[in-house]
Short mmCIF file of C-alpha atoms and ligand atoms in Angstrom, two decimals:
data_model
loop_
_atom_site.label_atom_id
_atom_site.label_comp_id
_atom_site.label_asym_id
_atom_site.label_seq_id
_atom_site.Cartn_x
_atom_site.Cartn_y
_atom_site.Cartn_z
CA MET P 25 87.67 66.22 104.64
CA VAL P 26 84.87 65.03 108.02
CA GLU P 27 81.81 67.03 108.25
CA LEU P 28 79.26 65.54 110.12
CA LYS P 29 76.33 67.60 110.87
CA ASN P 30 73.47 67.23 113.19
CA VAL P 31 74.59 63.45 114.29
CA SER P 32 72.78 61.34 116.42
CA VAL P 33 73.02 57.63 116.89
CA THR P 34 70.95 55.55 119.52
CA TYR P 35 71.92 52.24 119.71
CA SER P 36 68.70 48.97 120.12
CA ASN P 37 69.58 49.21 123.87
CA GLY P 38 68.26 53.13 123.81
CA VAL P 39 71.97 54.99 124.53
CA ASP P 40 72.34 57.49 122.77
CA ALA P 41 75.75 57.18 121.91
CA LEU P 42 76.47 60.50 120.07
CA ASN P 43 73.87 63.40 120.33
CA ASN P 44 73.44 66.23 117.91
CA VAL P 45 76.78 66.52 116.53
CA SER P 46 78.79 68.73 114.06
CA LEU P 47 82.30 68.84 113.28
CA THR P 48 84.54 69.47 110.36
CA ILE P 49 87.50 68.53 109.93
CA ASN P 50 89.69 69.68 107.06
CA ASP P 51 92.09 68.50 104.82
CA GLY P 52 95.33 68.39 106.00
CA GLU P 53 94.00 68.94 110.05
CA PHE P 54 95.26 67.14 112.84
CA ALA P 55 92.62 66.60 115.33
CA PHE P 56 92.69 64.37 118.65
CA VAL P 57 89.81 63.09 120.25
CA VAL P 58 89.31 62.71 123.92
CA GLY P 59 86.73 61.35 125.77
CA GLU P 60 86.18 59.25 128.77
CA SER P 61 85.20 55.70 128.26
CA GLY P 62 81.39 55.83 126.99
CA ALA P 63 81.64 59.40 126.07
CA GLY P 64 80.91 58.30 122.37
CA LYS P 65 84.40 57.87 120.24
CA SER P 66 84.35 54.50 119.18
CA THR P 67 80.68 55.39 118.22
CA LEU P 68 82.35 58.41 116.40
CA ILE P 69 84.67 56.26 114.38
CA LYS P 70 82.13 53.37 113.35
CA LEU P 71 80.55 56.05 111.51
CA LEU P 72 82.86 57.69 109.56
CA ILE P 73 83.72 54.38 108.11
CA LYS P 74 79.92 53.04 107.86
CA GLU P 75 80.33 50.62 109.77
CA ILE P 76 77.54 51.24 111.56
CA SER P 77 74.97 54.17 110.14
CA ALA P 78 73.41 57.31 111.74
CA ASN P 79 70.21 57.71 113.31
CA SER P 80 70.24 61.40 112.44
CA GLY P 81 72.61 64.23 110.58
CA SER P 82 74.56 63.99 107.44
CA ILE P 83 77.90 62.97 107.30
CA LYS P 84 80.17 62.85 104.42
CA VAL P 85 83.98 61.42 104.55
CA ASN P 86 86.87 62.23 101.55
CA GLY P 87 83.70 63.53 99.18
CA PHE P 88 81.42 60.52 99.95
CA ASN P 89 78.04 61.16 101.27
CA LEU P 90 77.58 58.15 103.76
CA GLU P 91 73.74 58.65 104.11
CA LYS P 92 73.57 57.71 100.30
CA LEU P 93 76.80 55.09 100.43
CA ARG P 94 75.51 52.24 98.88
CA GLN P 95 76.58 48.62 100.56
CA LYS P 96 78.63 47.52 97.57
CA ASP P 97 80.69 51.12 97.37
CA ILE P 98 81.78 51.52 101.50
CA PRO P 99 85.55 49.47 99.89
CA LYS P 100 85.76 52.17 98.35
CA LEU P 101 85.22 54.78 100.91
CA ARG P 102 87.81 52.74 103.78
CA ARG P 103 90.44 52.73 100.43
CA THR P 104 90.84 56.22 101.44
CA ILE P 105 91.28 55.65 104.94
CA GLY P 106 94.15 54.26 106.98
CA PHE P 107 93.89 52.96 110.10
CA VAL P 108 95.97 52.39 112.96
CA PHE P 109 94.59 50.22 116.13
CA GLN P 110 95.47 49.64 119.62
CA ASP P 111 96.46 46.34 119.63
CA PHE P 112 98.31 46.62 116.26
CA LYS P 113 95.78 44.28 114.60
CA LEU P 114 99.39 42.71 112.53
CA ILE P 115 99.32 39.57 111.03
CA ASN P 116 101.93 37.37 112.96
CA THR P 117 102.38 34.99 110.86
CA MET P 118 103.46 37.54 107.85
CA ASN P 119 107.23 39.30 107.56
CA VAL P 120 107.14 43.18 108.29
CA TYR P 121 107.39 42.91 104.26
CA ASP P 122 104.30 41.32 103.17
CA ASN P 123 102.17 42.48 106.66
CA VAL P 124 102.68 45.69 104.75
CA ALA P 125 102.20 44.49 100.93
CA PHE P 126 99.35 42.67 101.60
CA VAL P 127 96.95 45.94 101.69
CA LEU P 128 98.12 46.79 98.42
CA ARG P 129 98.11 43.07 97.10
CA SER P 130 94.16 43.46 98.57
CA ILE P 131 93.46 45.82 95.83
CA ASP P 132 95.40 44.11 92.97
CA ALA P 133 98.22 46.76 93.09
CA PRO P 134 100.93 46.14 90.21
CA ALA P 135 104.00 44.01 91.66
CA LYS P 136 106.55 46.67 90.12
CA TYR P 137 104.93 48.61 92.42
CA ILE P 138 104.62 47.15 95.23
CA ARG P 139 108.23 46.55 94.99
CA LYS P 140 108.61 50.11 95.32
CA ARG P 141 106.06 51.31 97.19
CA VAL P 142 106.42 48.91 100.33
CA PRO P 143 110.21 49.28 101.51
CA TYR P 144 109.38 53.04 100.50
CA VAL P 145 107.02 53.57 103.79
CA ILE P 146 108.70 50.98 105.95
CA GLY P 147 111.13 53.12 105.30
CA LEU P 148 109.09 56.03 106.33
CA VAL P 149 108.47 54.74 109.34
CA GLY P 150 112.33 54.13 110.16
CA LEU P 151 112.04 50.35 110.25
CA LYS P 152 113.80 49.98 106.61
CA ASP P 153 116.41 46.95 108.03
CA LYS P 154 113.66 44.98 109.95
CA MET P 155 111.84 44.19 106.50
CA LYS P 156 111.76 39.95 107.41
CA ALA P 157 110.99 40.63 110.63
CA TYR P 158 108.12 38.98 112.20
CA PRO P 159 105.54 41.07 114.71
CA THR P 160 106.56 38.22 117.70
CA GLU P 161 110.15 39.55 117.24
CA MET P 162 109.34 43.26 117.69
CA SER P 163 108.63 45.61 120.06
CA GLY P 164 105.37 47.26 120.92
CA GLY P 165 106.73 50.58 119.72
CA GLU P 166 108.29 48.56 116.49
CA GLN P 167 105.23 46.69 115.30
CA GLN P 168 102.87 50.38 115.59
CA ARG P 169 105.34 51.23 112.83
CA VAL P 170 104.71 48.53 110.93
CA ALA P 171 100.77 49.33 111.69
CA LEU P 172 101.82 52.89 110.67
CA ALA P 173 103.90 51.63 107.37
CA ARG P 174 100.79 49.55 106.72
CA ALA P 175 98.19 52.63 106.96
CA LEU P 176 99.95 54.23 104.85
CA VAL P 177 100.51 52.48 101.68
CA ASN P 178 98.16 52.48 100.35
CA ASP P 179 98.18 56.65 100.00
CA PRO P 180 95.06 57.31 102.66
CA LYS P 181 93.10 61.10 102.44
CA LEU P 182 92.93 60.07 105.85
CA ILE P 183 94.10 58.49 109.08
CA ILE P 184 92.14 57.22 111.33
CA ALA P 185 94.68 56.48 114.97
CA ASP P 186 92.47 55.00 117.58
CA GLU P 187 94.15 54.69 120.91
CA PRO P 188 97.44 54.27 118.63
CA THR P 189 99.74 53.90 121.74
CA GLY P 190 97.30 52.41 123.98
CA ASN P 191 99.64 49.77 124.85
CA LEU P 192 103.21 51.94 124.51
CA ASP P 193 105.03 53.63 127.17
CA PRO P 194 105.51 57.07 127.40
CA LYS P 195 108.82 57.15 125.49
CA THR P 196 107.65 55.67 122.87
CA SER P 197 104.04 56.87 122.37
CA ILE P 198 106.10 60.39 121.48
CA GLU P 199 107.73 58.78 118.96
CA ILE P 200 104.33 57.61 117.16
CA ILE P 201 102.61 60.94 117.83
CA GLN P 202 105.86 62.12 116.81
CA LEU P 203 105.30 60.04 113.16
CA LEU P 204 101.68 60.77 113.00
CA GLN P 205 102.79 64.18 112.84
CA GLY P 206 105.17 63.66 109.91
CA ILE P 207 102.29 61.80 107.78
CA ASN P 208 100.33 65.18 108.26
CA ASP P 209 103.20 67.65 107.47
CA CYS P 210 103.40 65.96 104.16
CA GLY P 211 99.76 66.32 103.25
CA THR P 212 97.78 63.32 105.21
CA THR P 213 94.30 64.65 107.71
CA VAL P 214 95.09 62.78 110.90
CA LEU P 215 92.10 62.20 113.38
CA MET P 216 93.73 60.45 116.94
CA VAL P 217 91.11 59.33 119.05
CA THR P 218 92.74 58.90 122.90
CA HIS P 219 91.85 59.09 126.09
CA GLU P 220 95.82 60.46 127.22
CA HIS P 221 95.50 63.89 128.49
CA GLU P 222 98.79 64.29 129.01
CA LEU P 223 100.24 63.11 125.59
CA VAL P 224 97.29 65.13 123.75
CA LYS P 225 98.66 68.56 126.33
CA ARG P 226 102.18 67.91 125.29
CA PHE P 227 101.77 68.38 121.42
CA GLY P 228 99.07 70.39 121.43
CA GLY P 229 96.90 71.14 118.51
CA ARG P 230 92.89 70.95 117.77
CA THR P 231 91.37 68.78 120.51
CA ILE P 232 88.13 67.81 120.26
CA SER P 233 86.48 66.39 123.27
CA LEU P 234 83.46 64.52 123.58
CA LEU P 235 81.62 63.53 126.92
CA ASP P 236 78.08 61.68 126.97
CA GLY P 237 77.69 61.85 122.97
CA LYS P 238 78.45 65.78 122.83
CA ILE P 239 81.27 67.99 121.57
CA THR P 240 81.82 69.50 124.58
CA PHE P 241 85.08 71.24 123.50
CA ASP P 242 86.55 72.51 119.62
CA ASP P 243 89.38 74.45 119.69
CA ILE P 244 93.50 74.45 119.56
CA ILE P 245 95.43 74.23 122.98
P1 ADP I 13 84.22 54.96 124.25
O1 ADP I 13 84.81 54.76 122.39
O2 ADP I 13 84.38 57.01 124.06
O3 ADP I 13 84.40 54.42 125.01
P2 ADP I 13 81.50 54.13 122.80
O4 ADP I 13 81.39 54.50 121.64
O5 ADP I 13 81.90 53.08 123.03
O6 ADP I 13 82.66 55.20 123.73
O7 ADP I 13 80.58 54.25 123.53
C1 ADP I 13 79.46 55.07 123.48
C2 ADP I 13 78.05 54.70 124.88
O8 ADP I 13 77.20 53.87 123.84
C3 ADP I 13 78.62 54.00 126.08
O9 ADP I 13 77.27 54.90 126.54
C4 ADP I 13 78.46 52.84 125.26
O10 ADP I 13 77.75 51.50 126.27
C5 ADP I 13 77.59 53.22 124.48
N1 ADP I 13 77.26 51.49 122.99
C6 ADP I 13 78.41 51.52 122.57
N2 ADP I 13 78.12 50.30 121.60
C7 ADP I 13 77.22 50.30 121.50
C8 ADP I 13 76.29 48.89 121.52
N3 ADP I 13 77.01 48.16 119.89
N4 ADP I 13 75.23 48.48 122.20
C9 ADP I 13 74.83 49.44 122.51
N5 ADP I 13 75.63 50.79 123.50
C10 ADP I 13 76.42 51.09 122.98
#
């Protein structure tokens, strides 16, 4: 669950990036966060992963109380979240299998579990026959599928997708959102940030609009 209560962020240059924002996203929800450039979307994401701290207000993410969270416990918070980025952020020198397995290896998951779990999640995103391919040999849509598998492999409670369709054509964008919806149907909470209003309108669902650091709309469309 994500819960912000009266959260404000002012950067050191005096810009109020978020202004008294309150927001609850329950477990199992799928929510779009929309807003033009400069609205505060990235600031919101940075808060949720404790890359930055709020100047005031309280934030809870997946049971972690972020004002009280100690530096050494930040990795524990982040392990409950899967990330998907606009530019995929895959490791080009690793094949698909290793890009996904890397996450589990880095937390010392048992080898036997890795051998089972990695092909399973790669299968979920429809890339079973591409396990040995390298990112540079794949289309943007395929690379984003790998990124989704990587986000899923550690069974996160929440997936944060930051403009995941920003580098994709419309048809592929729809496929990626459908995959995110499938992931959501299996119980994972999904927060997708986008500035593509047309896509949001097409899919509908809970939509949170930010403008100048304030929530101007939060409803099902
Ligand atoms: P979005 O992701 O919706 O484009 P941001 O959260 O990046 O919006 O930015 C919100 C506001 O905060 C903008 O006015 C932006 O210029 C400002 N801002 C973002 N990051 C910083 C920073 N590190 N230092 C100062 N101002 C920032």
